[in-house]
Short mmCIF file of C-alpha atoms in Angstrom, two decimals:
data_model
loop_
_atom_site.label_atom_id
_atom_site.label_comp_id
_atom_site.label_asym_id
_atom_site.label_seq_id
_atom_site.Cartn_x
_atom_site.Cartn_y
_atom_site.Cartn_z
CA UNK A 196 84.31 108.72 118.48
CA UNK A 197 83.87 107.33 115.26
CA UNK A 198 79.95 105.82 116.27
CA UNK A 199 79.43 109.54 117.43
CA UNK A 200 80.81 110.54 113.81
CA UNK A 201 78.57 108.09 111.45
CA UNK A 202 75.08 109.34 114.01
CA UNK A 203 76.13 113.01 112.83
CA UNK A 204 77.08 112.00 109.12
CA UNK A 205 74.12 109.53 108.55
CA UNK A 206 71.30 112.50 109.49
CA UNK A 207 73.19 115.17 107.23
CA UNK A 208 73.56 112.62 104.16
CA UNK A 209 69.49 112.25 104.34
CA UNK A 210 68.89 115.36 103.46
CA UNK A 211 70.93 115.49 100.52
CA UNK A 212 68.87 112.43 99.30
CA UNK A 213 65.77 113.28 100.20
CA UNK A 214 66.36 116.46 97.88
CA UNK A 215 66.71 117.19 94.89
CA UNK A 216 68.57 119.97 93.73
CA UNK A 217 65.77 121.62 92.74
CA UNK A 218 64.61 121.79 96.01
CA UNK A 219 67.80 122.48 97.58
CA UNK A 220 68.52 125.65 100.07
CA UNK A 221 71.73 126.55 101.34
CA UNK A 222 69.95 128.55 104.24
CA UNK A 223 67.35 125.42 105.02
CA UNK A 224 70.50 123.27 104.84
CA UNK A 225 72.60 125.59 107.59
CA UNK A 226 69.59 125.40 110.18
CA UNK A 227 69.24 121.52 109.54
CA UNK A 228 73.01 120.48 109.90
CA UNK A 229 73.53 123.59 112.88
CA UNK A 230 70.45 121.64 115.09
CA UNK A 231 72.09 118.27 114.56
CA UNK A 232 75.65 118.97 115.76
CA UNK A 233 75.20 121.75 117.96
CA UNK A 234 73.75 119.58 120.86
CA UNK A 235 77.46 117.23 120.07
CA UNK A 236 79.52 120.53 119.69
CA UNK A 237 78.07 122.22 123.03
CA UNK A 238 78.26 118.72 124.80
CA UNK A 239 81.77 117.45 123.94
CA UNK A 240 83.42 120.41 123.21
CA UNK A 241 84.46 119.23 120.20
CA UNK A 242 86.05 121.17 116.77
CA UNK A 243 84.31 120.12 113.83
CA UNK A 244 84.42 120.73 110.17
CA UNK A 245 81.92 119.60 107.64
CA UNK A 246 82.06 119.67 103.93
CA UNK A 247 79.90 119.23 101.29
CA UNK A 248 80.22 118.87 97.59
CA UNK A 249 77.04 118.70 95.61
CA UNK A 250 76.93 118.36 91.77
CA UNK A 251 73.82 117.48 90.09
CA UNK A 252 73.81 118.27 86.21
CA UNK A 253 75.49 121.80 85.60
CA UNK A 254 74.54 122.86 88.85
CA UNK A 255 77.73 122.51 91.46
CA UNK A 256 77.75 123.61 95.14
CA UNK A 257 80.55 123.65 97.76
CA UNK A 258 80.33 124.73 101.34
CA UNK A 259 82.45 124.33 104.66
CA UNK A 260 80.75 124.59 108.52
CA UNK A 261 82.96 125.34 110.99
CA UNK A 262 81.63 124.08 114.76
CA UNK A 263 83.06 124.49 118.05
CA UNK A 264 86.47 125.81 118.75
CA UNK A 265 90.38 124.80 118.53
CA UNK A 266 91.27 124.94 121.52
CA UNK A 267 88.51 124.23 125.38
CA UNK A 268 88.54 127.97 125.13
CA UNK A 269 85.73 130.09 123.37
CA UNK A 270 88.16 132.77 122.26
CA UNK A 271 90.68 130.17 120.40
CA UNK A 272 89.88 130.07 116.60
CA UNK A 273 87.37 128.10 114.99
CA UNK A 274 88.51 125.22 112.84
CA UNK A 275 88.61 125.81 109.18
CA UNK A 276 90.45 124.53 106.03
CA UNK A 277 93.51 124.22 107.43
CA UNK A 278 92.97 122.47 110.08
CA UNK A 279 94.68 118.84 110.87
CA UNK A 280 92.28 116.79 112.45
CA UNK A 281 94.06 112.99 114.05
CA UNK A 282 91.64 111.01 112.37
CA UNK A 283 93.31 107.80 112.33
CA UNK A 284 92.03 104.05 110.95
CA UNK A 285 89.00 106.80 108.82
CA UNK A 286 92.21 107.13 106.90
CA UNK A 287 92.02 103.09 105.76
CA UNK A 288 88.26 103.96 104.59
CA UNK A 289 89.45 106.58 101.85
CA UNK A 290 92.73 104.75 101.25
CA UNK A 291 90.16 101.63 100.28
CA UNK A 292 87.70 104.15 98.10
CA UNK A 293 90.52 105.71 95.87
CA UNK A 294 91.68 102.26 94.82
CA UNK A 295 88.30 101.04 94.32
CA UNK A 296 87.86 104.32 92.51
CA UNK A 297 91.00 103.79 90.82
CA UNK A 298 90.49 100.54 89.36
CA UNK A 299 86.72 100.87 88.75
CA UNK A 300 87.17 103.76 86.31
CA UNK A 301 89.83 102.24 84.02
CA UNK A 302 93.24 103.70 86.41
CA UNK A 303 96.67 102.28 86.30
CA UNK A 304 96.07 99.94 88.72
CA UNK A 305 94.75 96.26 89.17
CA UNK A 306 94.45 94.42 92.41
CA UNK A 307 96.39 91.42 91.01
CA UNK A 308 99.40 93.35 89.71
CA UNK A 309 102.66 93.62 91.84
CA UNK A 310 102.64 96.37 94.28
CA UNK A 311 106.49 97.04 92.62
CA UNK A 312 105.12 97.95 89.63
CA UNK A 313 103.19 100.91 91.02
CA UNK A 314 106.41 102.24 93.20
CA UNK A 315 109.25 104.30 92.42
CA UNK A 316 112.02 101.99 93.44
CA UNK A 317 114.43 104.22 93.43
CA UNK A 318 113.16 105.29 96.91
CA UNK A 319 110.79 102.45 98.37
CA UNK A 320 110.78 98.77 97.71
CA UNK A 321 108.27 96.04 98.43
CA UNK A 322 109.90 93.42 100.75
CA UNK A 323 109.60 89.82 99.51
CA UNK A 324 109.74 86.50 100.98
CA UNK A 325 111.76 84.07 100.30
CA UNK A 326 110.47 80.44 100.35
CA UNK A 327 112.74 77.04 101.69
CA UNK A 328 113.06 76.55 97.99
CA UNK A 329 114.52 79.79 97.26
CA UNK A 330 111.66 81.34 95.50
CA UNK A 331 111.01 85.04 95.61
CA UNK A 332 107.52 85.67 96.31
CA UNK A 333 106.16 89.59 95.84
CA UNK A 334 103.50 91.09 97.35
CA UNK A 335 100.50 92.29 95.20
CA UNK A 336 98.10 95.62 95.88
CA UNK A 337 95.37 93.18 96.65
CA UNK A 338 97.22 91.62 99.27
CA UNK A 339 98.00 95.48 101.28
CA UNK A 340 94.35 96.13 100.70
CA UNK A 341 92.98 93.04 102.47
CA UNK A 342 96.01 92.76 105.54
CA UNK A 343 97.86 90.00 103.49
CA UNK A 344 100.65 91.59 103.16
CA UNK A 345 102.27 89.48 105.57
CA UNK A 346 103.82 93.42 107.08
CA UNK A 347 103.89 93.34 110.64
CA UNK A 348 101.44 96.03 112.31
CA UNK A 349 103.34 99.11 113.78
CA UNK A 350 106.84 98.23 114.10
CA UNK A 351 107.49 102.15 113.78
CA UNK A 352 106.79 103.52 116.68
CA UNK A 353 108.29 107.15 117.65
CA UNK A 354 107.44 108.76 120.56
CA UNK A 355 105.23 111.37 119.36
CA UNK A 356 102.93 108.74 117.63
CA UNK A 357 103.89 110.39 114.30
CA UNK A 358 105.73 108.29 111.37
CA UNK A 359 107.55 110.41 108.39
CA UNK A 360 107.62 108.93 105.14
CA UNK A 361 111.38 108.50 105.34
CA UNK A 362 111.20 106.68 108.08
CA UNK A 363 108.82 103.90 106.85
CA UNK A 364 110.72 103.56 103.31
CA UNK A 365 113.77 103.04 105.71
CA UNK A 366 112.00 99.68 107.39
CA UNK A 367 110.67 98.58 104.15
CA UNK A 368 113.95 98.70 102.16
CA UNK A 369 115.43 96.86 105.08
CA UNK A 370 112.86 94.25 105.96
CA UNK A 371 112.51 90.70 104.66
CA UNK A 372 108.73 88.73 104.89
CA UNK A 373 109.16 86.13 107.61
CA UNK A 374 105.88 84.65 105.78
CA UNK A 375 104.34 84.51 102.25
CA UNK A 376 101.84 87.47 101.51
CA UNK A 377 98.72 86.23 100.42
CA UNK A 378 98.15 83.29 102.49
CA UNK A 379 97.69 84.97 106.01
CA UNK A 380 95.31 87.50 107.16
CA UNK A 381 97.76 89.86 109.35
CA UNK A 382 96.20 93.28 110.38
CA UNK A 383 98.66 95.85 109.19
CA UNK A 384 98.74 99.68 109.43
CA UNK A 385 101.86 99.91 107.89
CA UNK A 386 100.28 97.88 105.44
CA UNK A 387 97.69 100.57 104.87
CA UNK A 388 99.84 103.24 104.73
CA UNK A 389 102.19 101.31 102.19
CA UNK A 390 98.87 101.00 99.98
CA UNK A 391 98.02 105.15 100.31
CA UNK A 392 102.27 105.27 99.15
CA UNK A 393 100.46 103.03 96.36
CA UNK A 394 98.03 105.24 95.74
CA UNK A 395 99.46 108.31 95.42
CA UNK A 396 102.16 107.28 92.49
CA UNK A 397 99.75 106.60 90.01
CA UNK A 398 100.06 109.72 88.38
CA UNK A 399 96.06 110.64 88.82
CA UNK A 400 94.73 113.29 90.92
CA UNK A 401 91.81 112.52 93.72
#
C-alpha cells in the first residue's frame, strides 16, 4: 500500500513543480490528478482523499479530491474531510517532520533536552532506568525519535488494534527501562507515539 501511495503522490507533486503559479489551473490540475488515480481507484476499489495546499507569494490555494467510495458499494458516500483513514507507520513520517519543524524554526524543543521537560507530569511520566550503581538515567526526545528509547515495541495490545491515550500513560507511569536509552537501537511504536504525546504539548499549533 504505501509503494502504491508514493507512485500516486510522486506524479501529482510534479506538477506542482513544474508550475509556477502563474501558470497554475485548478481545472488543468483536476483532469491531471483524476487520470492518475482513477485507473488505482477503479482497480482497487479504494477511498481516497487528496489535499493540496499551495501558497506562493499572496496568492493561496486549497482544494480536497474525493475518489472512490466508503464502503465496496457505489451508493455508500464518498470520502471527504471527515473521514478516518488507518494509516499507520505514515503516522512516524509526520510525527518526525513536526519535530524537525519544531526545532528548525526556533520551537520549544531540542533533541538533547529531557523528554520530561516537554510533558505534563501530572498525567504521563518518562520511565527511567536505573543503572547497578543506582544512577537514574532519563530518556531524551532524540532518543524516541531514533528507537533509543530503550521502550519495548507494542506491549499494548487490545483486541480491536486500537490504543487510548489513557491506556498508554497507564504502562508508562508503571514501567521501569530494563536497559539504558541511548545506547540501543530498539524499534518502538510506543516509542513513536510517546514522541507525537511530545509533540503535541509544546504549546504551538501545526
Amino acid at each position: 500500500m504505501k509503494r502504491k501511495l508514493f507512485y500516486i503522490l510522486i506524479p501529482i507533486l510534479l506538477i506542482f513543480s513544474q508550475n509556477s503559479y502563474s501558470q497554475f489551473n485548478q481545472d488543468s490540475l483536476q483532469i491531471k490528478i483524476n487520470r492518475i488515480v482513477r485507473s488505482y481507484v477503479d482497480t482497487n476499489k479504494a477511498a481516497l482523499v487528496i489535499g493540496i495546499i499551495r501558497k506562493e507569494g499572496t496568492d493561496y490555494f486549497s482544494k480536497r479530491y474525493s475518489f472512490g467510495h466508503l464502503r465496496s458499494d457505489t451508493a455508500s458516500p464518498r470520502p471527504d474531510s471527515l473521514s478516518i483513514f488507518h494509516i499507520g507507520s505514515v503516522t512516524k513520517s509526520y510525527t518526525a517532520t513536526i519535530l524537525s519543524m519544531l526545532i528548525q524554526q526556533g520551537g520549544p524543543l531540542n533533541l538533547n533536552d529531557l523528554v520530561e521537560d516537554h510533558i505534563p507530569l501530572n498525567i504521563v511520566r518518562a520511565p527511567v532506568f536505573v543503572n547497578t550503581s543506582g544512577d537514574t538515567i532519563k530518556m531524551r526526545i532524540i532518543d524516541l525519535a531514533t528507537h533509543y528509547s530503550a521502550l519495548p515495541d507494542d506491549p499494548i495490545l487490545p483486541v480491536n488494534d486500537s490504543t487510548t491515550y489513557q491506556m498508554m500513560y497507564h504502562y508508562l507511569n508503571n514501567h521501569r527501562l530494563s536497559r539504558e536509552p541511548g545506547h540501543c537501537f530498539l524499534y518502538s511504536n510506543l516509542g513513536i507515539s510517546f514522541l507525537g504525546v511530545v509533540d503535541s504539548y509544546t504549546r504551538w499549533n501545526y
